[in-house]
């Protein structure tokens, strides 16, 4: 079983966010490989230490040291959750997932804007009245440089 992914899913359900972050894909991969994540108080203040310990055991980067499915099911948090699962907890998880989805949509929009701004040259039309996006070329010709000035 892919228990590392289970750790990511539990983290997401309890916090409404992903455990690993990075400003670029390279930073994100680095955070995943080294296992760099945290439990910010604003999202984790009301989550038990037993839940955090389970997640830590599941997100161990070395698979031979990671919790097995049997060990995870025997964890204190899993045992306690089986006895204590309430509507409140489900509603909290649902609310956090909605927040996560909204953040992912915003992040996607920001990535698209960054992509468009990196692949377009913004320049004025001949009358100077409006701004249009023109696809960039591998080389910038002299006419474009003169129009910019």
mmCIF file of C-alpha atoms in Angstrom:
data_model
loop_
_atom_site.group_PDB
_atom_site.id
_atom_site.type_symbol
_atom_site.label_atom_id
_atom_site.label_comp_id
_atom_site.label_asym_id
_atom_site.label_seq_id
_atom_site.Cartn_x
_atom_site.Cartn_y
_atom_site.Cartn_z
ATOM 1 C CA UNK A 1 0.000 0.000 0.000
ATOM 2 C CA UNK A 2 1.158 3.541 -0.750
ATOM 3 C CA UNK A 3 1.118 4.830 2.812
ATOM 4 C CA UNK A 4 2.952 8.059 1.962
ATOM 5 C CA UNK A 5 -0.058 9.102 -0.137
ATOM 6 C CA UNK A 6 -2.340 8.211 2.770
ATOM 7 C CA UNK A 7 -0.319 10.660 4.873
ATOM 8 C CA UNK A 8 -0.783 13.388 2.258
ATOM 9 C CA UNK A 9 -4.537 12.718 2.134
ATOM 10 C CA UNK A 10 -4.923 12.786 5.924
ATOM 11 C CA UNK A 11 -2.922 16.036 6.041
ATOM 12 C CA UNK A 12 -5.225 17.508 3.374
ATOM 13 C CA UNK A 13 -8.407 16.376 5.120
ATOM 14 C CA UNK A 14 -7.363 17.770 8.489
ATOM 15 C CA UNK A 15 -5.855 21.060 7.321
ATOM 16 C CA UNK A 16 -7.429 21.858 3.978
ATOM 17 C CA UNK A 17 -3.992 22.232 2.409
ATOM 18 C CA UNK A 18 -1.178 20.119 1.013
ATOM 19 C CA UNK A 19 1.819 19.343 3.221
ATOM 20 C CA UNK A 20 4.480 20.296 0.699
ATOM 21 C CA UNK A 21 4.829 23.755 -0.785
ATOM 22 C CA UNK A 22 7.218 25.504 -3.130
ATOM 23 C CA UNK A 23 7.306 28.668 -5.178
ATOM 24 C CA UNK A 24 8.386 26.639 -8.185
ATOM 25 C CA UNK A 25 8.063 23.042 -9.261
ATOM 26 C CA UNK A 26 11.723 22.524 -8.371
ATOM 27 C CA UNK A 27 11.184 23.845 -4.809
ATOM 28 C CA UNK A 28 8.085 21.662 -4.459
ATOM 29 C CA UNK A 29 9.968 18.525 -5.531
ATOM 30 C CA UNK A 30 12.822 19.382 -3.178
ATOM 31 C CA UNK A 31 10.385 19.763 -0.256
ATOM 32 C CA UNK A 32 8.851 16.379 -1.101
ATOM 33 C CA UNK A 33 12.194 14.588 -1.445
ATOM 34 C CA UNK A 34 13.576 15.913 1.846
ATOM 35 C CA UNK A 35 10.226 15.625 3.621
ATOM 36 C CA UNK A 36 9.992 19.328 4.487
ATOM 37 C CA UNK A 37 6.555 20.207 5.852
ATOM 38 C CA UNK A 38 5.117 21.688 9.016
ATOM 39 C CA UNK A 39 1.923 22.032 11.006
ATOM 40 C CA UNK A 40 1.060 25.772 11.088
ATOM 41 C CA UNK A 41 -0.953 26.682 14.187
ATOM 42 C CA UNK A 42 -3.665 28.494 12.235
ATOM 43 C CA UNK A 43 -4.627 25.216 10.552
ATOM 44 C CA UNK A 44 -3.431 22.686 13.113
ATOM 45 C CA UNK A 45 -4.206 24.321 16.463
ATOM 46 C CA UNK A 46 -7.313 22.195 16.997
ATOM 47 C CA UNK A 47 -5.801 18.931 15.699
ATOM 48 C CA UNK A 48 -4.517 16.366 18.186
ATOM 49 C CA UNK A 49 -0.868 15.466 18.594
ATOM 50 C CA UNK A 50 -1.851 11.849 17.864
ATOM 51 C CA UNK A 51 -3.034 12.881 14.386
ATOM 52 C CA UNK A 52 0.202 14.778 13.769
ATOM 53 C CA UNK A 53 2.263 11.791 14.921
ATOM 54 C CA UNK A 54 0.402 9.516 12.501
ATOM 55 C CA UNK A 55 1.020 11.926 9.623
ATOM 56 C CA UNK A 56 4.709 12.221 10.536
ATOM 57 C CA UNK A 57 4.977 8.425 10.498
ATOM 58 C CA UNK A 58 3.316 8.235 7.087
ATOM 59 C CA UNK A 59 5.301 11.047 5.442
ATOM 60 C CA UNK A 60 8.705 9.564 6.272
ATOM 61 C CA UNK A 61 10.802 9.763 3.105
ATOM 62 C CA UNK A 62 12.495 6.386 3.621
ATOM 63 C CA UNK A 63 9.879 3.733 2.731
ATOM 64 C CA UNK A 64 11.548 1.140 4.973
ATOM 65 C CA UNK A 65 11.001 3.430 7.999
ATOM 66 C CA UNK A 66 7.489 4.557 7.026
ATOM 67 C CA UNK A 67 4.468 3.210 8.887
ATOM 68 C CA UNK A 68 2.775 0.211 7.318
ATOM 69 C CA UNK A 69 -0.993 0.053 6.851
ATOM 70 C CA UNK A 70 -1.257 -2.218 9.877
ATOM 71 C CA UNK A 71 0.813 0.155 12.028
ATOM 72 C CA UNK A 72 -1.214 3.153 10.853
ATOM 73 C CA UNK A 73 -4.494 1.429 11.688
ATOM 74 C CA UNK A 74 -3.121 0.584 15.145
ATOM 75 C CA UNK A 75 -2.096 4.197 15.808
ATOM 76 C CA UNK A 76 -3.697 6.008 18.713
ATOM 77 C CA UNK A 77 -5.398 8.555 16.467
ATOM 78 C CA UNK A 78 -7.007 5.888 14.256
ATOM 79 C CA UNK A 79 -8.251 3.965 17.286
ATOM 80 C CA UNK A 80 -9.625 7.129 18.899
ATOM 81 C CA UNK A 81 -11.189 8.392 15.669
ATOM 82 C CA UNK A 82 -13.133 5.183 15.231
ATOM 83 C CA UNK A 83 -14.795 5.840 18.586
ATOM 84 C CA UNK A 84 -15.191 9.628 18.295
ATOM 85 C CA UNK A 85 -16.128 10.403 14.680
ATOM 86 C CA UNK A 86 -18.857 13.024 14.812
ATOM 87 C CA UNK A 87 -20.788 15.177 12.374
ATOM 88 C CA UNK A 88 -18.758 18.210 13.516
ATOM 89 C CA UNK A 89 -15.518 16.592 12.339
ATOM 90 C CA UNK A 90 -17.015 15.733 8.968
ATOM 91 C CA UNK A 91 -18.331 19.263 8.509
ATOM 92 C CA UNK A 92 -14.922 20.710 9.429
ATOM 93 C CA UNK A 93 -13.194 18.471 6.863
ATOM 94 C CA UNK A 94 -15.742 19.433 4.218
ATOM 95 C CA UNK A 95 -15.216 23.142 4.918
ATOM 96 C CA UNK A 96 -11.443 22.750 4.737
ATOM 97 C CA UNK A 97 -11.659 20.859 1.437
ATOM 98 C CA UNK A 98 -13.785 23.668 -0.035
ATOM 99 C CA UNK A 99 -11.156 26.177 1.094
ATOM 100 C CA UNK A 100 -8.444 24.006 -0.449
ATOM 101 C CA UNK A 101 -10.336 23.829 -3.761
ATOM 102 C CA UNK A 102 -10.722 27.607 -3.810
ATOM 103 C CA UNK A 103 -6.976 28.037 -3.172
ATOM 104 C CA UNK A 104 -6.145 25.573 -5.956
ATOM 105 C CA UNK A 105 -8.341 27.529 -8.395
ATOM 106 C CA UNK A 106 -6.621 30.766 -7.390
ATOM 107 C CA UNK A 107 -3.183 29.135 -7.701
ATOM 108 C CA UNK A 108 -4.119 27.817 -11.157
ATOM 109 C CA UNK A 109 -5.260 31.277 -12.254
ATOM 110 C CA UNK A 110 -2.003 32.796 -11.002
ATOM 111 C CA UNK A 111 0.031 30.187 -12.900
ATOM 112 C CA UNK A 112 -1.948 30.938 -16.067
ATOM 113 C CA UNK A 113 -1.386 34.680 -15.660
ATOM 114 C CA UNK A 114 2.339 34.109 -15.099
ATOM 115 C CA UNK A 115 2.470 31.875 -18.182
ATOM 116 C CA UNK A 116 0.658 34.429 -20.332
ATOM 117 C CA UNK A 117 2.852 37.272 -19.126
ATOM 118 C CA UNK A 118 5.979 35.239 -19.867
ATOM 119 C CA UNK A 119 4.822 34.202 -23.349
ATOM 120 C CA UNK A 120 3.357 37.474 -24.569
ATOM 121 C CA UNK A 121 4.784 40.854 -25.435
ATOM 122 C CA UNK A 122 2.399 43.624 -24.469
ATOM 123 C CA UNK A 123 2.520 46.499 -26.898
ATOM 124 C CA UNK A 124 0.342 49.366 -28.040
ATOM 125 C CA UNK A 125 -1.437 49.234 -31.350
ATOM 126 C CA UNK A 126 -0.710 51.828 -34.023
ATOM 127 C CA UNK A 127 -3.110 54.401 -32.569
ATOM 128 C CA UNK A 128 -1.828 53.815 -29.024
ATOM 129 C CA UNK A 129 -5.438 53.487 -27.838
ATOM 130 C CA UNK A 130 -5.413 49.919 -26.587
ATOM 131 C CA UNK A 131 -3.056 47.209 -25.452
ATOM 132 C CA UNK A 132 -2.981 43.794 -27.111
ATOM 133 C CA UNK A 133 -0.988 40.655 -26.498
ATOM 134 C CA UNK A 134 1.242 39.393 -29.262
ATOM 135 C CA UNK A 135 2.914 35.977 -29.128
ATOM 136 C CA UNK A 136 6.636 36.189 -28.563
ATOM 137 C CA UNK A 137 9.065 35.050 -31.196
ATOM 138 C CA UNK A 138 12.304 33.180 -30.705
ATOM 139 C CA UNK A 139 14.112 36.365 -31.693
ATOM 140 C CA UNK A 140 12.853 39.905 -31.300
ATOM 141 C CA UNK A 141 13.051 41.839 -34.518
ATOM 142 C CA UNK A 142 14.160 45.458 -34.676
ATOM 143 C CA UNK A 143 10.668 46.766 -35.600
ATOM 144 C CA UNK A 144 9.292 45.600 -32.262
ATOM 145 C CA UNK A 145 12.059 47.347 -30.358
ATOM 146 C CA UNK A 146 11.414 50.599 -32.224
ATOM 147 C CA UNK A 147 7.654 50.385 -31.508
ATOM 148 C CA UNK A 148 8.375 49.956 -27.784
ATOM 149 C CA UNK A 149 10.343 53.222 -27.616
#
